[in-house]
PDB file of C-alpha atoms and ligand atoms in Angstrom:
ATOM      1  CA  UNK K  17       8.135 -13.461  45.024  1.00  0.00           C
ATOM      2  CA  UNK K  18       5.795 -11.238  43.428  1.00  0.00           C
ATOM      3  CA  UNK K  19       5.476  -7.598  44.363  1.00  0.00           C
ATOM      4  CA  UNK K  20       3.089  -5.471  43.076  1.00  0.00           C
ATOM      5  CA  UNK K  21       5.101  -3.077  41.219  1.00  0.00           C
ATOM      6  CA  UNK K  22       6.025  -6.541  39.096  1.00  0.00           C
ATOM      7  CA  UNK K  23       2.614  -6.613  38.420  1.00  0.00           C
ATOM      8  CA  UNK K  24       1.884  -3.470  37.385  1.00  0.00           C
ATOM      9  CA  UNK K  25       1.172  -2.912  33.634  1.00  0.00           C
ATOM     10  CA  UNK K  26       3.253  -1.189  31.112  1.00  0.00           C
ATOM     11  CA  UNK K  27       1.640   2.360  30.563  1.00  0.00           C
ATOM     12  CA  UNK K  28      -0.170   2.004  27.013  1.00  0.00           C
ATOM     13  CA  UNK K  29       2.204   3.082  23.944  1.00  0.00           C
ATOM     14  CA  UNK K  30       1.127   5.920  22.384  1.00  0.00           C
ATOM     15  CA  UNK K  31      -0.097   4.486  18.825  1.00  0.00           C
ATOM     16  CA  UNK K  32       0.723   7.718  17.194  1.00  0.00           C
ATOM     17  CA  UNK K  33       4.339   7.188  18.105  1.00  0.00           C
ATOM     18  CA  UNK K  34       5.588   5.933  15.104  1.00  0.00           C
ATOM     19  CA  UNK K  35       9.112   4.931  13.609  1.00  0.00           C
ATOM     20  CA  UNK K  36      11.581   6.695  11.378  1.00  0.00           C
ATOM     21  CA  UNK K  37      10.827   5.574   7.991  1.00  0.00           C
ATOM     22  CA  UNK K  38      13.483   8.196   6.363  1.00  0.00           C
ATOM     23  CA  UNK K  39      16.218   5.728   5.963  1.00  0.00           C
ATOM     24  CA  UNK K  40      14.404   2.916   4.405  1.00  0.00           C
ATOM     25  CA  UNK K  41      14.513   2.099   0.556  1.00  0.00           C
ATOM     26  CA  UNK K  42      10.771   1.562  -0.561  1.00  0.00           C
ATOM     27  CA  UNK K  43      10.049  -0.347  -3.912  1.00  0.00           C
ATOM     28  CA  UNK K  44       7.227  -0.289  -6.161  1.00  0.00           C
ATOM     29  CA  UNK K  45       6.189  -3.438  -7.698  1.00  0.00           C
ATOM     30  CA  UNK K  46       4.158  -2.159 -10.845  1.00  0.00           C
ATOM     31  CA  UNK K  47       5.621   0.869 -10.407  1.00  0.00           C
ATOM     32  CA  UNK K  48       5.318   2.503 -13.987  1.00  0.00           C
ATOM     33  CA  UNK K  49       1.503   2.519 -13.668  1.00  0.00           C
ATOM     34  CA  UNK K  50      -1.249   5.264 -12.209  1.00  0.00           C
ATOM     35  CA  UNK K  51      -1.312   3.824  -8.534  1.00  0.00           C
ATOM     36  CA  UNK K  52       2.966   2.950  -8.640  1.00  0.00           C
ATOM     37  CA  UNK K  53       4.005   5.740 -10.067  1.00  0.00           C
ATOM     38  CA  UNK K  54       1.559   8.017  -8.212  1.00  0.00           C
ATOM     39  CA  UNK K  55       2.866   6.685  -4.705  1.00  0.00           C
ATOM     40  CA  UNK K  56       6.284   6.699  -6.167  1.00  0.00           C
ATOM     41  CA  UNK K  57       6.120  10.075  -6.876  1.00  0.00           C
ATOM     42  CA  UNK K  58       4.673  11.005  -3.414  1.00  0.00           C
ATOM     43  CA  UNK K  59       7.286   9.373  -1.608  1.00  0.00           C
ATOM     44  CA  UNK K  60      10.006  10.358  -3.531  1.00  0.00           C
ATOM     45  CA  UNK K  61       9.072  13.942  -2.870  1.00  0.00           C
ATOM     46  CA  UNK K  62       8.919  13.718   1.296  1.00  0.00           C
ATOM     47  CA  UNK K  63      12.500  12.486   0.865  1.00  0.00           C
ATOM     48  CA  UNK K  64      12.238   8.285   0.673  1.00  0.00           C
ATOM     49  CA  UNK K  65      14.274   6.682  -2.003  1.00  0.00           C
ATOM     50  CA  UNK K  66      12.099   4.936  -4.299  1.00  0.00           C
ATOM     51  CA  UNK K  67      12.809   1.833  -7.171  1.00  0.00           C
ATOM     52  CA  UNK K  68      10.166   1.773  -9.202  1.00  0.00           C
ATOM     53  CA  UNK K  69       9.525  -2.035 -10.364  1.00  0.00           C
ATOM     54  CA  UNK K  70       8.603  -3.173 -13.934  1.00  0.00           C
ATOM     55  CA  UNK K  71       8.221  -6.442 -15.951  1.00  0.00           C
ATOM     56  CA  UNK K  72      10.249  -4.402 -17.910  1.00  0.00           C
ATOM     57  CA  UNK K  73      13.619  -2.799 -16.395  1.00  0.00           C
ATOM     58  CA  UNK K  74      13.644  -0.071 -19.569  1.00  0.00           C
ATOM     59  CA  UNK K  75      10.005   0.841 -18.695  1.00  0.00           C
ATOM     60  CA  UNK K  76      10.762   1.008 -15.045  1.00  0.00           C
ATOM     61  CA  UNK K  77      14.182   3.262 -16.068  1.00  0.00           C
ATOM     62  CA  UNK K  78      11.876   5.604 -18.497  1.00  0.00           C
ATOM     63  CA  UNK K  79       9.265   6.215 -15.951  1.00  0.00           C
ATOM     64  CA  UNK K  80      11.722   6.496 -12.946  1.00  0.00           C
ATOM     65  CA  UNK K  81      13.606   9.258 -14.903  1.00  0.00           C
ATOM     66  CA  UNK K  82      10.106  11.466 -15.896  1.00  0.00           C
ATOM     67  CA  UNK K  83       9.682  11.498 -11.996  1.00  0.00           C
ATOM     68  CA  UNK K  84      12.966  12.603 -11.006  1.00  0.00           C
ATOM     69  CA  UNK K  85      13.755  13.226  -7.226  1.00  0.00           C
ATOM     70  CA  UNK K  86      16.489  10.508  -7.678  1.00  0.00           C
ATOM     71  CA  UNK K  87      13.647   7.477  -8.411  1.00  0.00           C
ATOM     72  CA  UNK K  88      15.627   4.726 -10.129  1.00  0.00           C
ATOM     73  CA  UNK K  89      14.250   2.157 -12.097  1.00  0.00           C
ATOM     74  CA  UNK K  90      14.777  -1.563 -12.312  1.00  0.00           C
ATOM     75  CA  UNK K  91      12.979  -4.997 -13.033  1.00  0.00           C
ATOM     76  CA  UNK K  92      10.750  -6.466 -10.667  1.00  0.00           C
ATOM     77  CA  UNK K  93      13.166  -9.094  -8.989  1.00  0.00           C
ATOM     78  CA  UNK K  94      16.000  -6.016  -8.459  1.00  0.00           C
ATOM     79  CA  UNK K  95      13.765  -4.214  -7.759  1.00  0.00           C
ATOM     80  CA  UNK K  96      12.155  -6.333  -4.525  1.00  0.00           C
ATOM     81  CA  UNK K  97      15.620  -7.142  -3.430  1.00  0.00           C
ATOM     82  CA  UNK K  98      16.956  -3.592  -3.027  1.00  0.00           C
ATOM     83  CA  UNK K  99      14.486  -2.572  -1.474  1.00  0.00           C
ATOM     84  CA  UNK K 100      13.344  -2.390   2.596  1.00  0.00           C
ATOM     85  CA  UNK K 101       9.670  -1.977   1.992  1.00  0.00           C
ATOM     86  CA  UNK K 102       8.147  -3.621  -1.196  1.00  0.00           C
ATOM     87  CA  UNK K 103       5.116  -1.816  -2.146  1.00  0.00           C
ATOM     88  CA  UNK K 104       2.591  -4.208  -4.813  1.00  0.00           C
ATOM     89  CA  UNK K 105       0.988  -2.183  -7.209  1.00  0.00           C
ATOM     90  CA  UNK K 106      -0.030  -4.752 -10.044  1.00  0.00           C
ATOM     91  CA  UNK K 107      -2.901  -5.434 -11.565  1.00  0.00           C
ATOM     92  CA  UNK K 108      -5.379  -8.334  -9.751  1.00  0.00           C
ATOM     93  CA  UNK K 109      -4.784 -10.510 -12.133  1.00  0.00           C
ATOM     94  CA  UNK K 110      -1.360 -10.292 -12.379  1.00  0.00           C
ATOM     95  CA  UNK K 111      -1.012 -10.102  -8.568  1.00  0.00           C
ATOM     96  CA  UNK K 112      -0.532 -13.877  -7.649  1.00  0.00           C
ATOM     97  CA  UNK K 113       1.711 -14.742 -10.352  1.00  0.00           C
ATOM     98  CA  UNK K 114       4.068 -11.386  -9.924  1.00  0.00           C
ATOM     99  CA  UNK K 115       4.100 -12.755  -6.096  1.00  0.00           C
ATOM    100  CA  UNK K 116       5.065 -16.333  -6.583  1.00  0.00           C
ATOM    101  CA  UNK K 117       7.628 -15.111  -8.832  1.00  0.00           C
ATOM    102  CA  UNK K 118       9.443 -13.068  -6.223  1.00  0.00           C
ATOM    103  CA  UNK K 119       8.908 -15.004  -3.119  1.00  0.00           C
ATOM    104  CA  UNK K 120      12.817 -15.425  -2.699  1.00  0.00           C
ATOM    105  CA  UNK K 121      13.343 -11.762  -3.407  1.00  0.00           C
ATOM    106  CA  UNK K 122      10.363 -10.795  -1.058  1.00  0.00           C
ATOM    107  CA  UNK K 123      11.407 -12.807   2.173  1.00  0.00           C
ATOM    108  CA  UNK K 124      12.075 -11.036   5.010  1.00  0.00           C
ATOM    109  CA  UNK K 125      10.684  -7.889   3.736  1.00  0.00           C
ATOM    110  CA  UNK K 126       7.692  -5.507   4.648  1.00  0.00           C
ATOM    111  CA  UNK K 127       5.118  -5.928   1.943  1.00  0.00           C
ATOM    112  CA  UNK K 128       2.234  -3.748   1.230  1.00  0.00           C
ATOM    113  CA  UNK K 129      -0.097  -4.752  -0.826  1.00  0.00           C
ATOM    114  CA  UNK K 130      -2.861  -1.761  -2.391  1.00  0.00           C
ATOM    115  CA  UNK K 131      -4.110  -4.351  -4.739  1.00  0.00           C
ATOM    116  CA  UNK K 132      -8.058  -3.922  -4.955  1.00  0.00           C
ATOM    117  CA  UNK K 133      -9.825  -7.118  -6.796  1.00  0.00           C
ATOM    118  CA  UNK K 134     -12.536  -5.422  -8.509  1.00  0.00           C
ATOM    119  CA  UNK K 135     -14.773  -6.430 -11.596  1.00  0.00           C
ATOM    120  CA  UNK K 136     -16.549  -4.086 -14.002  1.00  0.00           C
ATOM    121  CA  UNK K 137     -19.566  -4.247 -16.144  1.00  0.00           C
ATOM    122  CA  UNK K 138     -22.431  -2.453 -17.065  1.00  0.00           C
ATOM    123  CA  UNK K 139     -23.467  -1.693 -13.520  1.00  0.00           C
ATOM    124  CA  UNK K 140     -20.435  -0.445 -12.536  1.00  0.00           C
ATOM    125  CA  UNK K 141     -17.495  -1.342 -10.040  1.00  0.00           C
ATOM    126  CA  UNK K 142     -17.814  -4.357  -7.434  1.00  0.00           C
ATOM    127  CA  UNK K 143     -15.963  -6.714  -5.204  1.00  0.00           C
ATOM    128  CA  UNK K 144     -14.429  -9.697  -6.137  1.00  0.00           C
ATOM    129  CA  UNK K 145     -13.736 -12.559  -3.674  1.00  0.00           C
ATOM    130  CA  UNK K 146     -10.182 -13.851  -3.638  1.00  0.00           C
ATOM    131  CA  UNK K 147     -10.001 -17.821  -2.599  1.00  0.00           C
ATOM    132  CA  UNK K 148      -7.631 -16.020   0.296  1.00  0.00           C
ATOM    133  CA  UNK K 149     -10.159 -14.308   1.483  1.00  0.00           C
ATOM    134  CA  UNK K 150      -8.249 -11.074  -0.215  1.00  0.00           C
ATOM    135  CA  UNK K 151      -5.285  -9.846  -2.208  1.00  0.00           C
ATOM    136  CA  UNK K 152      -3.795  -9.251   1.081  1.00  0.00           C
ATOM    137  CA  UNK K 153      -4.278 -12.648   2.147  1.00  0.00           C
ATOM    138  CA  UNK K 154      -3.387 -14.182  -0.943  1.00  0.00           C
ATOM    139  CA  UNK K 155      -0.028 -12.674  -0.773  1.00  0.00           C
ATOM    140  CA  UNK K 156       0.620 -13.499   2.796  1.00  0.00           C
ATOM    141  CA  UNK K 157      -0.265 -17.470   1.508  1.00  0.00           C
ATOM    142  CA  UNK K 158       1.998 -16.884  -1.507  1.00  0.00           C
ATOM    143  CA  UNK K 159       4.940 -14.950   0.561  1.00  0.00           C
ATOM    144  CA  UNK K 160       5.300 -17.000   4.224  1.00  0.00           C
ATOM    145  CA  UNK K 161       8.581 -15.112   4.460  1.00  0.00           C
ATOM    146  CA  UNK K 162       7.738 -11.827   3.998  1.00  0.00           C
ATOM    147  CA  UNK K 163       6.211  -9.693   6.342  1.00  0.00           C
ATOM    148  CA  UNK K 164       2.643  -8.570   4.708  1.00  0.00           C
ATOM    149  CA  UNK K 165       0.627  -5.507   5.374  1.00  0.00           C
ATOM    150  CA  UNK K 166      -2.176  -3.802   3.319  1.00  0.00           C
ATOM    151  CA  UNK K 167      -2.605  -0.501   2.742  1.00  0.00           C
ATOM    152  CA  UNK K 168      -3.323   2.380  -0.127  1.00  0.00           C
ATOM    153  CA  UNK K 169      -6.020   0.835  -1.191  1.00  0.00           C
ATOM    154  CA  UNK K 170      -8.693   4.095  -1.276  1.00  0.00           C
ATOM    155  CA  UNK K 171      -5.832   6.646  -2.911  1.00  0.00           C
ATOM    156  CA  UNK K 172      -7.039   8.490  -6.330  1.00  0.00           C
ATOM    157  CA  UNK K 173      -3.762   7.952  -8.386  1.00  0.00           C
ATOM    158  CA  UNK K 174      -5.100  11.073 -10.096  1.00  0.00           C
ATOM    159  CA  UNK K 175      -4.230  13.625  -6.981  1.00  0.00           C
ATOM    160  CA  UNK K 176      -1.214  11.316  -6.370  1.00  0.00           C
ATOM    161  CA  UNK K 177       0.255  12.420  -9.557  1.00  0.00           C
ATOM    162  CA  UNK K 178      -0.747  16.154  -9.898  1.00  0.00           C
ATOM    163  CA  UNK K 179       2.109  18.388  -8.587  1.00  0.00           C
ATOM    164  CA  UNK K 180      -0.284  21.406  -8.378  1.00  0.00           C
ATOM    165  CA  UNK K 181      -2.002  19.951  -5.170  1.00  0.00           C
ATOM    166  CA  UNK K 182       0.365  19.984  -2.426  1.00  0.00           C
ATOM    167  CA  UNK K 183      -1.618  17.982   0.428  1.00  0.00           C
ATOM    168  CA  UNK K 184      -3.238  14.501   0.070  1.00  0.00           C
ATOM    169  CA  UNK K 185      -6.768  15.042   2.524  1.00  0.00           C
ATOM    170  CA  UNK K 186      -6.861  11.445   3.369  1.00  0.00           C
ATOM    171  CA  UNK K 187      -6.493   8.470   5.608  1.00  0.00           C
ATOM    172  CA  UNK K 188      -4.378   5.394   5.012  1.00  0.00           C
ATOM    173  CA  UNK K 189      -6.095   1.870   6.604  1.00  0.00           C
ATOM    174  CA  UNK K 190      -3.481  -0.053   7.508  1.00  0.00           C
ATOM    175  CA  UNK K 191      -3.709  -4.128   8.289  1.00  0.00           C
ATOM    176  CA  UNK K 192      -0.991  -6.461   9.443  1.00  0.00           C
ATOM    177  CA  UNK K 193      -0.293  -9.155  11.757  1.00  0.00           C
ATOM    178  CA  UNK K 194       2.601  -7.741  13.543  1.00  0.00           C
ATOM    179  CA  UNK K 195       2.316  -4.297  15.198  1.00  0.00           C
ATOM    180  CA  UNK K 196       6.039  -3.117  14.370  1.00  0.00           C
ATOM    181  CA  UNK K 197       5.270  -3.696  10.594  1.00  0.00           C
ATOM    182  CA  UNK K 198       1.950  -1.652  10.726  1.00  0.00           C
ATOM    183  CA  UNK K 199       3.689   1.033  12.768  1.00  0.00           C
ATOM    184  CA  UNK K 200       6.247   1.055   9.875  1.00  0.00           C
ATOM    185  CA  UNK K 201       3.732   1.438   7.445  1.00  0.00           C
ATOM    186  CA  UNK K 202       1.891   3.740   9.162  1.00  0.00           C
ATOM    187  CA  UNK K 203       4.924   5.802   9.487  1.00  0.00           C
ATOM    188  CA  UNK K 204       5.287   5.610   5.882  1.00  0.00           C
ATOM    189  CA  UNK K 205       2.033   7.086   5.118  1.00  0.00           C
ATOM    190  CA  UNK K 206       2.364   9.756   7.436  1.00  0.00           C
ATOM    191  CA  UNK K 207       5.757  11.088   5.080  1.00  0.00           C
ATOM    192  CA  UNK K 208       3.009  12.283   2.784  1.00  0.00           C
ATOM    193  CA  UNK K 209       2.206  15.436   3.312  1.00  0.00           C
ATOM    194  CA  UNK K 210      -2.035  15.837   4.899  1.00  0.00           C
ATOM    195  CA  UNK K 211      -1.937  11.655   4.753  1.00  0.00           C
ATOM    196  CA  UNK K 212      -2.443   9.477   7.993  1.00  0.00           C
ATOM    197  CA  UNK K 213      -1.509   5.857   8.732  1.00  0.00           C
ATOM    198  CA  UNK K 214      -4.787   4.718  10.660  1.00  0.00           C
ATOM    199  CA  UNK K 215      -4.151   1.175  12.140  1.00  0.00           C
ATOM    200  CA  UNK K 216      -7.832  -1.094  10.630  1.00  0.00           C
ATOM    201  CA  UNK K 217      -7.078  -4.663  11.769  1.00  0.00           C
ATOM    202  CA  UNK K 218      -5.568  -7.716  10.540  1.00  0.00           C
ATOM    203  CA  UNK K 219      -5.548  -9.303   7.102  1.00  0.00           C
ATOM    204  CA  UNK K 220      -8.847 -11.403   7.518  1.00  0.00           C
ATOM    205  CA  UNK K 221     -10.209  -8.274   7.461  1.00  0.00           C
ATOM    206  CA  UNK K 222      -8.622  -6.810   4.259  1.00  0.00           C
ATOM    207  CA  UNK K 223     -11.303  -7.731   2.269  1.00  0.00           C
ATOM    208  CA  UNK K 224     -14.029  -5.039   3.068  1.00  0.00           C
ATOM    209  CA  UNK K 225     -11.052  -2.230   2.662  1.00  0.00           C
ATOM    210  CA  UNK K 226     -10.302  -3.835  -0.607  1.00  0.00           C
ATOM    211  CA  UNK K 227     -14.105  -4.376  -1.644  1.00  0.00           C
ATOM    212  CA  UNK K 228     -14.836  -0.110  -0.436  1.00  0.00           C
ATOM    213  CA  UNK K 229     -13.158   0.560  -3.195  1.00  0.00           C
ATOM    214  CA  UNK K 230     -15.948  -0.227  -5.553  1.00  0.00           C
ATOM    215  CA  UNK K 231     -18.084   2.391  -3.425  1.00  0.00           C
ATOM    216  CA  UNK K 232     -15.549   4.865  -3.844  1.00  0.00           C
ATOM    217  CA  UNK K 233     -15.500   4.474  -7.954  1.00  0.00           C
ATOM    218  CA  UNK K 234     -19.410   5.223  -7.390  1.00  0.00           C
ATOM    219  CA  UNK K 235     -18.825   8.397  -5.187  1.00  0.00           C
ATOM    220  CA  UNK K 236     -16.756   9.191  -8.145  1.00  0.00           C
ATOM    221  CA  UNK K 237     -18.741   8.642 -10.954  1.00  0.00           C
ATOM    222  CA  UNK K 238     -21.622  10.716  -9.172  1.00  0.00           C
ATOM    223  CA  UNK K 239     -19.885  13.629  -7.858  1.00  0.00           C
ATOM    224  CA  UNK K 240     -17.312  13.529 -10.412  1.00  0.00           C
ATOM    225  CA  UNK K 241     -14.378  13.412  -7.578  1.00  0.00           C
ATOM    226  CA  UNK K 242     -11.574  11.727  -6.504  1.00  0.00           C
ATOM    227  CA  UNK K 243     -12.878  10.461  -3.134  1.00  0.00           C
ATOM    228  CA  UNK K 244     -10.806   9.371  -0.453  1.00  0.00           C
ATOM    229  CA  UNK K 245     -11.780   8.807   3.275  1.00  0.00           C
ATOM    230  CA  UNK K 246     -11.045   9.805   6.975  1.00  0.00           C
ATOM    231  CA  UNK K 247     -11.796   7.839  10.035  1.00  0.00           C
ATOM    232  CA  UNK K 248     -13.412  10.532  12.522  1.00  0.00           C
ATOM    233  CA  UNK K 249     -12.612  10.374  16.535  1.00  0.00           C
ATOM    234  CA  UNK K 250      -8.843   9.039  16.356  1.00  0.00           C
TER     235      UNK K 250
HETATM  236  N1  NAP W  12      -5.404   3.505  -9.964  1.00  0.00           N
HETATM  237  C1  NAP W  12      -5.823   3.802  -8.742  1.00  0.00           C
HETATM  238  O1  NAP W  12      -6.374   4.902  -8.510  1.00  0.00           O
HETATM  239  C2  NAP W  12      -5.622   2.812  -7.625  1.00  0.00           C
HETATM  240  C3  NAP W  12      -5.886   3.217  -6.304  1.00  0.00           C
HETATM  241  C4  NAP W  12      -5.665   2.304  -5.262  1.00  0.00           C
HETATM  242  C5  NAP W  12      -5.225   1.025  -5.533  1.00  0.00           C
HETATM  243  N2  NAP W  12      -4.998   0.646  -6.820  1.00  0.00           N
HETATM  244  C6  NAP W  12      -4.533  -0.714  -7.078  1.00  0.00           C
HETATM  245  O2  NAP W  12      -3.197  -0.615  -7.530  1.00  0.00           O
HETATM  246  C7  NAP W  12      -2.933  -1.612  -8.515  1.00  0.00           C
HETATM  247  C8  NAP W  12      -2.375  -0.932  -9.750  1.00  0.00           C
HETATM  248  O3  NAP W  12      -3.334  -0.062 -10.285  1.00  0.00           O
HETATM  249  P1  NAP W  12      -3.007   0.788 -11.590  1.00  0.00           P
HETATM  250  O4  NAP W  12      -4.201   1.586 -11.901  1.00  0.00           O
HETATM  251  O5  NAP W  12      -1.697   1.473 -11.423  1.00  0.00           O
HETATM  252  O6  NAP W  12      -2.871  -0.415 -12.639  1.00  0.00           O
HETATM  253  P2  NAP W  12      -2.182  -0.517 -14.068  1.00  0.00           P
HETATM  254  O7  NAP W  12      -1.700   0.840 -14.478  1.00  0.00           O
HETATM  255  O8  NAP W  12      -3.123  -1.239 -14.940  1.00  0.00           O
HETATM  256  O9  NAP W  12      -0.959  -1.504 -13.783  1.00  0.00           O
HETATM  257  C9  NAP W  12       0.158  -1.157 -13.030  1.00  0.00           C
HETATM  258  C10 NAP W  12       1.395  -1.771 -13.654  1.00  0.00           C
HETATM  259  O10 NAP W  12       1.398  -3.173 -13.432  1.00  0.00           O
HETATM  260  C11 NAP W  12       2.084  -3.823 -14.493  1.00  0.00           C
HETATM  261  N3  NAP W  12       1.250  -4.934 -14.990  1.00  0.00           N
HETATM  262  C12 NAP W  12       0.192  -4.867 -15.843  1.00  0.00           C
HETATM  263  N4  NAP W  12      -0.335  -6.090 -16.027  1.00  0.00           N
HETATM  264  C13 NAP W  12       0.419  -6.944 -15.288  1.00  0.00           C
HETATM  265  C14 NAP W  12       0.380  -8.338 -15.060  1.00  0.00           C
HETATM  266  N5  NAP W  12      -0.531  -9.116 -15.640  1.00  0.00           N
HETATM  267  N6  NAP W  12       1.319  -8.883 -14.237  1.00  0.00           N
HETATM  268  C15 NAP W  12       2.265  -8.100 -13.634  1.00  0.00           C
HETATM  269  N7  NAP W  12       2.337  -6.767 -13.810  1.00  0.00           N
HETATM  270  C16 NAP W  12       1.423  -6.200 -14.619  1.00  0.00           C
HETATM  271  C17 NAP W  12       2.344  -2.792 -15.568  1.00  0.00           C
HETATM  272  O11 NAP W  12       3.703  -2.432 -15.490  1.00  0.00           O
HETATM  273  P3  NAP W  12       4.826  -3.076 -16.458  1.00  0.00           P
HETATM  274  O12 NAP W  12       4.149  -3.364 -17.774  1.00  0.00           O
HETATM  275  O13 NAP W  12       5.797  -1.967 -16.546  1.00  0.00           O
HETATM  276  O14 NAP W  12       5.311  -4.289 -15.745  1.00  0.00           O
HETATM  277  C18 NAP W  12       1.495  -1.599 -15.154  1.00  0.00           C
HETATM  278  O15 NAP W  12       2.092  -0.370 -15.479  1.00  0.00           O
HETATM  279  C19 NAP W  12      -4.265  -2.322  -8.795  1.00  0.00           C
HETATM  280  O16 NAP W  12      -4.274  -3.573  -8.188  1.00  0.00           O
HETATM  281  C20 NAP W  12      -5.320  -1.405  -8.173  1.00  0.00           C
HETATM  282  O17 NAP W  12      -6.410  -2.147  -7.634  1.00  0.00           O
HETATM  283  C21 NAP W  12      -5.184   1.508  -7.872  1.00  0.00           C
END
């Protein structure tokens, strides 16, 4: 029998209640360039134990040791499997082939992906269009096993790396399929101090977060800024 307290809804979660992130090991694929190391650094500094990742473990080891605030550094593959959260900070065209590399490595673990496919010429910066539909997407093809998010695209590694500013004004978008993996992520974001995980959608919708990137790198150019973005009324 049915009553209607069995039929009564759930009351709403609060989205801003968001895990404990503290105790998870995040890695950075790519980690010993501007984005990588910038995030590294970041994270490392609100108290998350970082591995940076490299092609190269001596790279990884030189760049983890300039940071400090116990960042070690490690190859790529030791890197993904010490790791709880895998963050993929490689180049676009180095992004599939760094993936299909690690997909053994990578399953069962949170991926983010910041990876912005962008061309350059004489115009400026614009979009490419992955096959996926995105890098995002492209990684959740290459990875079935993992679980993959997207998110970090619209940070200036430039402010992510200078000690002298204290508070990162920006929001995070963050995509995923599965609600406990963007509420991780989320969570993750929020460790850095005046940063916000903003939930955006799922991964077919990665692409125009990817693609506002090449807007941003014309804010820049103009106003000569680092540029980042907040979503108003949430
Ligand atoms: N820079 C930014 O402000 C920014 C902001 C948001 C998002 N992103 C995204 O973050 C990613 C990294 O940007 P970045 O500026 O840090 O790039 P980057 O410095 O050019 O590259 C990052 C690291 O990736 C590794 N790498 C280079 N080519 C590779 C390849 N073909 N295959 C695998 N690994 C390769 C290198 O490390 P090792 O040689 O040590 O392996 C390099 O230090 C990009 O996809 C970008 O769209 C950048």
């Amino acid at each position: 029998m049915t009553t209607s307290d069995d039929t009564k809804k759930a009351p709403a979660k609060d989205p801003w209640e968001l895990p404990d992130v503290s105790g998870l090991v995040v890695g950075v694929l790519g980690g010993t360039g501007d984005q990588g190391r910038g995030l590294a650094y970041r994270l490392a500094k609100s108290g998350q134990k970082v591995i940076i990742g490299s092609r190269a473990a001596e790279r990884a080891q030189t760049a983890a040791a300039e940071l400090g605030l116990g960042v070690e550094g490690a190859d790529n593959s030791e890197c993904a499997r010490r790791s709880d959260i895998v963050i993929v900070a490689v180049p676009w065209d180095g992004h599939a082939k760094t993936l299909e590399a690690l997909r053994e490595e990578l399953a069962g673990k949170l991926v983010i992906d910041c990876v912005n496919p962008l061309g350059f010429d004489k115009k400026g910066a614009y979009a490419l269009t992955p096959e996926e539909g995105s890098a995002a997407e492209q990684a959740a093809a290459l990875l079935p096993e993992s679980r993959v998010t997207a998110a970090f695209h619209h940070l200036s590694a430039v402010l992510l790396a200078d000690p002298e500013i204290a508070e990162i004004d920006t929001d995070v978008m963050v995509l995923g399929e599965a609600r406990a993996d963007t509420d991780l992520v989320q969570a993750l974001a929020g460790r850095i101090p005046g940063m916000r995980g903003v939930f955006a959608g799922r991964l077919r919708n990665a692409h125009q977060v990817e693609s506002l990137v090449a807007n941003l790198i014309s804010v820049n150019r103009r106003y000569k800024a680092h540029a980042g973005l907040r979503v108003t009324d949430v």
